XYZ file of C-alpha atoms in Angstrom:
357
model
C 0.084 0.039 -0.006
C 1.370 3.437 -1.197
C 0.929 6.117 1.312
C 0.014 9.271 0.216
C -0.077 12.320 2.557
C -3.347 14.218 2.902
C -2.195 17.672 1.857
C -0.781 16.212 -1.298
C -3.849 14.136 -1.956
C -5.963 17.225 -1.309
C -3.850 19.217 -4.070
C -4.357 16.192 -6.454
C -7.895 16.187 -6.316
C -8.397 19.755 -6.614
C -6.179 19.721 -9.861
C -8.539 16.615 -11.266
C -11.598 18.231 -10.359
C -10.264 21.586 -12.175
C -9.318 19.631 -15.240
C -12.849 17.518 -15.297
C -14.821 20.731 -15.078
C -12.846 22.813 -17.670
C -11.274 21.118 -20.493
C -9.677 24.353 -21.475
C -8.254 24.973 -18.277
C -4.494 25.966 -18.277
C -3.689 25.528 -14.629
C -1.937 22.338 -13.519
C -1.136 21.766 -9.924
C 1.523 19.143 -9.271
C 2.843 18.107 -5.863
C 6.563 18.227 -5.294
C 8.313 15.681 -6.951
C 9.493 14.253 -3.763
C 5.967 13.423 -2.641
C 4.488 12.323 -5.746
C 3.524 8.780 -5.680
C 2.526 6.269 -8.617
C -1.182 7.373 -7.997
C -0.667 11.086 -8.202
C 1.277 10.747 -11.524
C -1.642 8.767 -12.808
C -4.217 11.297 -11.535
C -2.116 13.907 -13.221
C -1.760 12.048 -16.571
C -5.666 11.567 -16.548
C -6.233 15.510 -15.835
C -3.831 16.183 -18.585
C -5.696 13.811 -21.102
C -9.252 15.549 -20.251
C -7.857 18.821 -20.646
C -6.348 18.210 -24.053
C -9.609 16.430 -24.997
C -11.440 19.658 -24.080
C -8.842 21.736 -25.932
C -9.463 19.680 -29.151
C -13.171 20.286 -28.954
C -12.775 23.709 -28.557
C -10.186 24.229 -31.566
C -12.382 21.876 -33.810
C -15.390 24.445 -32.962
C -13.161 27.324 -33.704
C -12.093 25.763 -36.989
C -15.586 24.987 -37.986
C -16.476 28.639 -37.392
C -13.486 29.786 -39.298
C -14.473 27.711 -41.940
C -17.984 28.960 -42.262
C -16.826 32.551 -42.253
C -13.956 31.991 -44.929
C -16.732 30.303 -47.219
C -19.264 33.163 -46.464
C -16.445 35.743 -47.689
C -15.576 33.633 -50.560
C -19.243 34.028 -51.854
C -19.465 37.554 -51.029
C -16.015 38.363 -53.024
C -17.391 36.214 -55.769
C -20.511 38.491 -56.223
C -18.241 41.387 -55.886
C -15.991 40.356 -58.652
C -18.876 40.294 -60.817
C -20.234 43.552 -59.676
C -16.772 45.228 -60.135
C -16.329 43.763 -63.530
C -19.594 45.399 -65.290
C -18.870 48.563 -63.204
C -15.621 48.748 -64.663
C -16.857 48.231 -67.955
C -19.594 50.828 -67.322
C -17.021 53.520 -66.332
C -14.776 52.563 -69.333
C -17.890 53.088 -71.652
C -18.840 56.299 -70.098
C -15.308 57.621 -70.260
C -14.922 56.759 -74.016
C -18.366 58.190 -74.737
C -17.350 61.340 -73.036
C -13.979 61.877 -74.964
C -15.573 60.423 -78.198
C -19.193 60.973 -78.144
C -21.377 59.367 -80.932
C -23.303 61.395 -83.605
C -26.589 61.458 -81.779
C -24.880 62.781 -78.670
C -22.984 65.601 -80.672
C -25.978 66.477 -82.390
C -28.088 66.722 -78.901
C -25.588 68.738 -77.525
C -25.212 70.998 -80.453
C -29.086 71.561 -80.405
C -28.916 72.458 -76.805
C -26.505 74.964 -77.414
C -28.299 76.805 -80.203
C -31.195 76.732 -78.257
C -29.224 78.136 -75.277
C -27.923 80.890 -77.669
C -31.343 81.801 -79.164
C -33.090 81.881 -75.849
C -30.447 84.308 -74.637
C -30.349 85.980 -77.952
C -26.732 85.598 -78.616
C -26.447 84.469 -82.251
C -23.368 82.176 -83.098
C -22.902 82.835 -86.512
C -21.597 86.390 -86.528
C -23.421 88.814 -89.073
C -24.888 86.357 -91.387
C -26.738 84.120 -89.179
C -27.673 81.374 -91.855
C -26.664 78.474 -89.444
C -29.167 79.866 -86.865
C -31.965 80.269 -89.228
C -31.632 76.759 -90.410
C -31.523 75.436 -86.942
C -34.881 77.281 -86.179
C -36.316 76.207 -89.502
C -35.699 72.541 -88.770
C -37.085 73.127 -85.307
C -40.317 74.546 -86.788
C -40.670 71.651 -89.362
C -40.554 69.273 -86.311
C -43.260 70.854 -84.443
C -45.836 72.247 -86.680
C -47.778 71.186 -89.752
C -48.140 72.595 -93.158
C -51.343 74.280 -92.237
C -49.507 76.515 -89.883
C -48.051 78.130 -92.936
C -51.450 78.628 -94.464
C -53.260 81.904 -94.145
C -56.466 80.116 -93.755
C -55.273 78.521 -90.572
C -56.410 80.348 -87.326
C -53.031 80.376 -85.907
C -51.442 80.808 -89.292
C -47.699 82.399 -89.134
C -48.788 84.523 -92.037
C -51.468 86.070 -90.295
C -49.825 86.182 -87.041
C -49.058 89.634 -85.390
C -45.416 88.460 -85.147
C -45.000 88.243 -88.875
C -42.493 90.971 -90.054
C -42.725 92.522 -93.451
C -39.915 92.373 -96.086
C -39.335 94.977 -98.708
C -38.277 94.156 -102.386
C -34.608 95.320 -101.391
C -34.534 92.860 -98.533
C -35.994 89.922 -100.245
C -33.498 90.430 -102.830
C -30.608 90.041 -100.488
C -31.836 86.691 -99.000
C -30.058 83.624 -100.668
C -31.234 79.980 -100.482
C -29.837 76.887 -101.261
C -31.302 73.243 -101.984
C -29.442 72.242 -98.648
C -26.351 70.667 -97.539
C -27.090 67.005 -98.274
C -26.063 67.283 -101.584
C -22.381 65.862 -101.401
C -21.004 69.365 -100.288
C -22.279 70.827 -103.519
C -25.340 72.812 -103.847
C -27.009 75.553 -105.870
C -27.362 79.001 -104.351
C -29.694 81.503 -105.808
C -31.675 84.593 -104.518
C -34.892 83.922 -103.260
C -36.867 86.477 -105.395
C -35.408 85.697 -108.556
C -34.306 81.997 -108.404
C -31.782 82.721 -110.963
C -28.930 79.974 -110.962
C -25.542 80.936 -111.325
C -26.172 84.479 -110.912
C -23.113 86.800 -111.614
C -23.024 89.530 -109.501
C -19.445 90.153 -109.787
C -17.154 91.381 -106.904
C -15.433 94.469 -107.540
C -11.857 92.817 -108.105
C -13.443 90.813 -110.920
C -15.097 93.768 -112.539
C -11.991 95.164 -113.963
C -11.038 95.268 -117.704
C -8.591 92.361 -117.329
C -11.451 90.083 -116.519
C -13.907 90.838 -119.352
C -12.884 88.080 -121.454
C -13.184 85.494 -118.800
C -16.263 86.916 -117.594
C -18.008 86.916 -120.941
C -16.908 83.331 -121.379
C -18.586 82.004 -118.337
C -21.872 84.199 -118.874
C -22.048 82.829 -122.448
C -21.295 79.129 -121.105
C -23.928 79.390 -118.268
C -26.722 80.720 -120.901
C -25.966 77.735 -123.144
C -26.181 75.189 -120.214
C -29.247 76.793 -119.031
C -30.900 76.632 -122.606
C -30.089 73.039 -122.627
C -32.015 72.445 -119.523
C -34.692 74.334 -120.678
C -35.091 72.488 -123.845
C -33.634 69.081 -123.552
C -33.887 68.808 -119.669
C -30.341 68.067 -119.511
C -26.904 69.740 -120.103
C -25.106 68.607 -123.185
C -21.652 67.039 -122.785
C -19.919 69.774 -124.884
C -21.579 72.441 -122.803
C -20.790 70.674 -119.561
C -17.104 70.980 -120.425
C -17.443 74.664 -121.553
C -19.115 75.869 -118.543
C -16.384 73.925 -116.130
C -13.701 75.321 -118.248
C -14.992 78.834 -118.037
C -14.951 78.639 -114.213
C -11.415 77.278 -114.175
C -10.415 80.074 -116.693
C -11.791 82.538 -114.046
C -10.006 81.005 -111.096
C -6.718 81.007 -113.240
C -6.784 84.422 -114.158
C -7.600 85.554 -110.636
C -4.462 83.615 -109.602
C -2.311 85.413 -112.163
C -3.608 88.977 -111.431
C -2.909 88.249 -107.608
C 0.150 85.949 -107.273
C 1.578 84.879 -103.833
C 4.490 87.270 -103.587
C 2.270 90.346 -104.990
C -0.396 89.435 -102.246
C 1.839 89.744 -99.456
C 2.403 93.480 -99.819
C -1.269 94.353 -100.818
C -2.762 97.055 -98.645
C -5.758 95.862 -96.533
C -8.274 97.259 -98.905
C -6.873 95.373 -101.906
C -6.359 92.105 -100.049
C -9.861 92.214 -98.813
C -10.933 92.840 -102.420
C -9.026 89.568 -103.481
C -10.519 87.503 -100.624
C -13.854 88.435 -101.647
C -13.202 87.417 -105.052
C -11.922 84.026 -104.352
C -14.820 83.293 -102.027
C -17.207 84.346 -104.857
C -15.475 82.214 -107.601
C -15.218 79.295 -104.936
C -18.838 79.341 -104.648
C -19.595 79.937 -108.254
C -17.493 76.586 -108.843
C -19.410 74.676 -106.201
C -22.903 75.805 -107.994
C -21.543 75.289 -111.212
C -20.648 71.416 -110.548
C -23.773 71.136 -108.827
C -25.754 72.005 -111.707
C -23.954 69.831 -114.036
C -24.247 66.948 -111.635
C -27.829 67.375 -110.789
C -28.983 68.496 -114.355
C -31.366 70.604 -112.480
C -34.336 72.525 -113.829
C -34.167 74.920 -110.994
C -32.707 77.100 -113.391
C -35.917 78.066 -115.217
C -38.580 76.899 -112.744
C -40.480 79.905 -111.864
C -42.323 78.115 -108.843
C -38.732 78.639 -106.902
C -39.273 82.354 -107.081
C -40.547 83.869 -103.720
C -43.324 86.332 -104.432
C -44.344 86.747 -100.743
C -43.922 90.010 -98.573
C -43.148 88.759 -95.125
C -41.047 86.562 -93.109
C -44.229 84.260 -92.495
C -44.414 83.764 -96.378
C -40.917 83.314 -96.680
C -41.036 80.486 -94.420
C -43.896 79.007 -96.278
C -41.902 79.191 -99.305
C -38.629 77.465 -97.967
C -40.549 74.836 -96.220
C -42.834 73.994 -99.409
C -39.647 73.776 -101.804
C -37.556 72.090 -99.451
C -34.803 74.794 -99.267
C -32.393 76.347 -96.792
C -30.974 79.667 -95.957
C -27.727 80.259 -97.907
C -24.941 82.508 -96.196
C -25.562 86.241 -96.471
C -23.368 88.298 -99.015
C -21.418 91.339 -97.784
C -23.989 93.950 -97.335
C -26.879 91.691 -96.488
C -26.066 91.063 -92.953
C -28.954 93.364 -91.795
C -31.497 91.890 -93.657
C -30.589 88.364 -92.203
C -30.688 89.880 -88.752
C -34.345 91.175 -89.204
C -35.251 87.882 -90.709
C -33.640 86.091 -87.792
C -35.601 88.209 -85.388
C -38.849 87.514 -87.236
C -38.153 83.611 -87.233
C -37.060 83.719 -83.765
C -40.628 84.798 -82.517
C -42.251 81.852 -84.284
C -39.536 79.437 -83.113
C -40.196 80.611 -79.302
C -43.663 80.463 -79.737
C -44.082 76.759 -81.162
C -40.994 74.920 -80.375
C -40.592 73.416 -76.687
C -37.357 73.887 -74.847
C -35.356 70.565 -74.488
C -35.540 68.656 -71.498
C -32.574 67.527 -69.955
C -32.429 64.258 -67.868
C -31.035 64.563 -64.436
């Protein structure tokens, strides 16, 4: 029989009870080595075993909790990856669209800017205002019917108090065109005469040196218009004759004003040269368009404007599918008067664009 002192046995029993009640207990009580017997060693070993078993259960529970949390975070991250992927694509599209907007976005932005300028009465086209007039014309076409331009309609533009009268001189200064959808080439003519290739020569081209070239062009033009009137088309020989006459005028102008000579011109003479150059450029465009389209516009009297007001002018250009051409020097005041007359109708019938927030 192995004898164990009471004090040592009491300490061993307390240690065994602590380990049995709390598997995670970290305190181990040992008797002094000198007083430990085989029984006390067995009790201590069993207590350690019980504590280790408790630690294992606690660690397994913690591990299961960590595994569950990791699985949940993985699922959350997978959703975030998908959301982030599409959000990055959206940001990329938005950035590219802002840097290089499409046709529709550019048009909408331009329309908003024009409308703002018109509402604030700040024309953007300088003196001639043809761009603003054509913008308002398109707005009127989109928001009115043909009856609005008829004098029998109760809300007609023609009988409106906002209708502005135009004198004969003012009507003669207004120029119209077929529009811009003609491959960059369009016939331009005065609205009251509808004479194609009208030769209102600028001062620089009226000097004696250009008399033969001017006459050659006028003769070629008359031959071409005669072909259109009789045969409904310009003959090949007269096409070549007309285009050669335009080229001759341009060549004569460059010969009269060589580059070295233009550098030393006084401002007045330089402006005369630039006006002649612009005139010939417009004349060439109209000539090529006449040859290309074989247009009967040259002698069709229905294209002559015979009204006396801005409302009737709108009725005329709408019914004939025309647009306003840039004003010639000296016609800026007339275009400004027409601008204010058209603006009164535009503000009355065209709603302001709504901007999505």
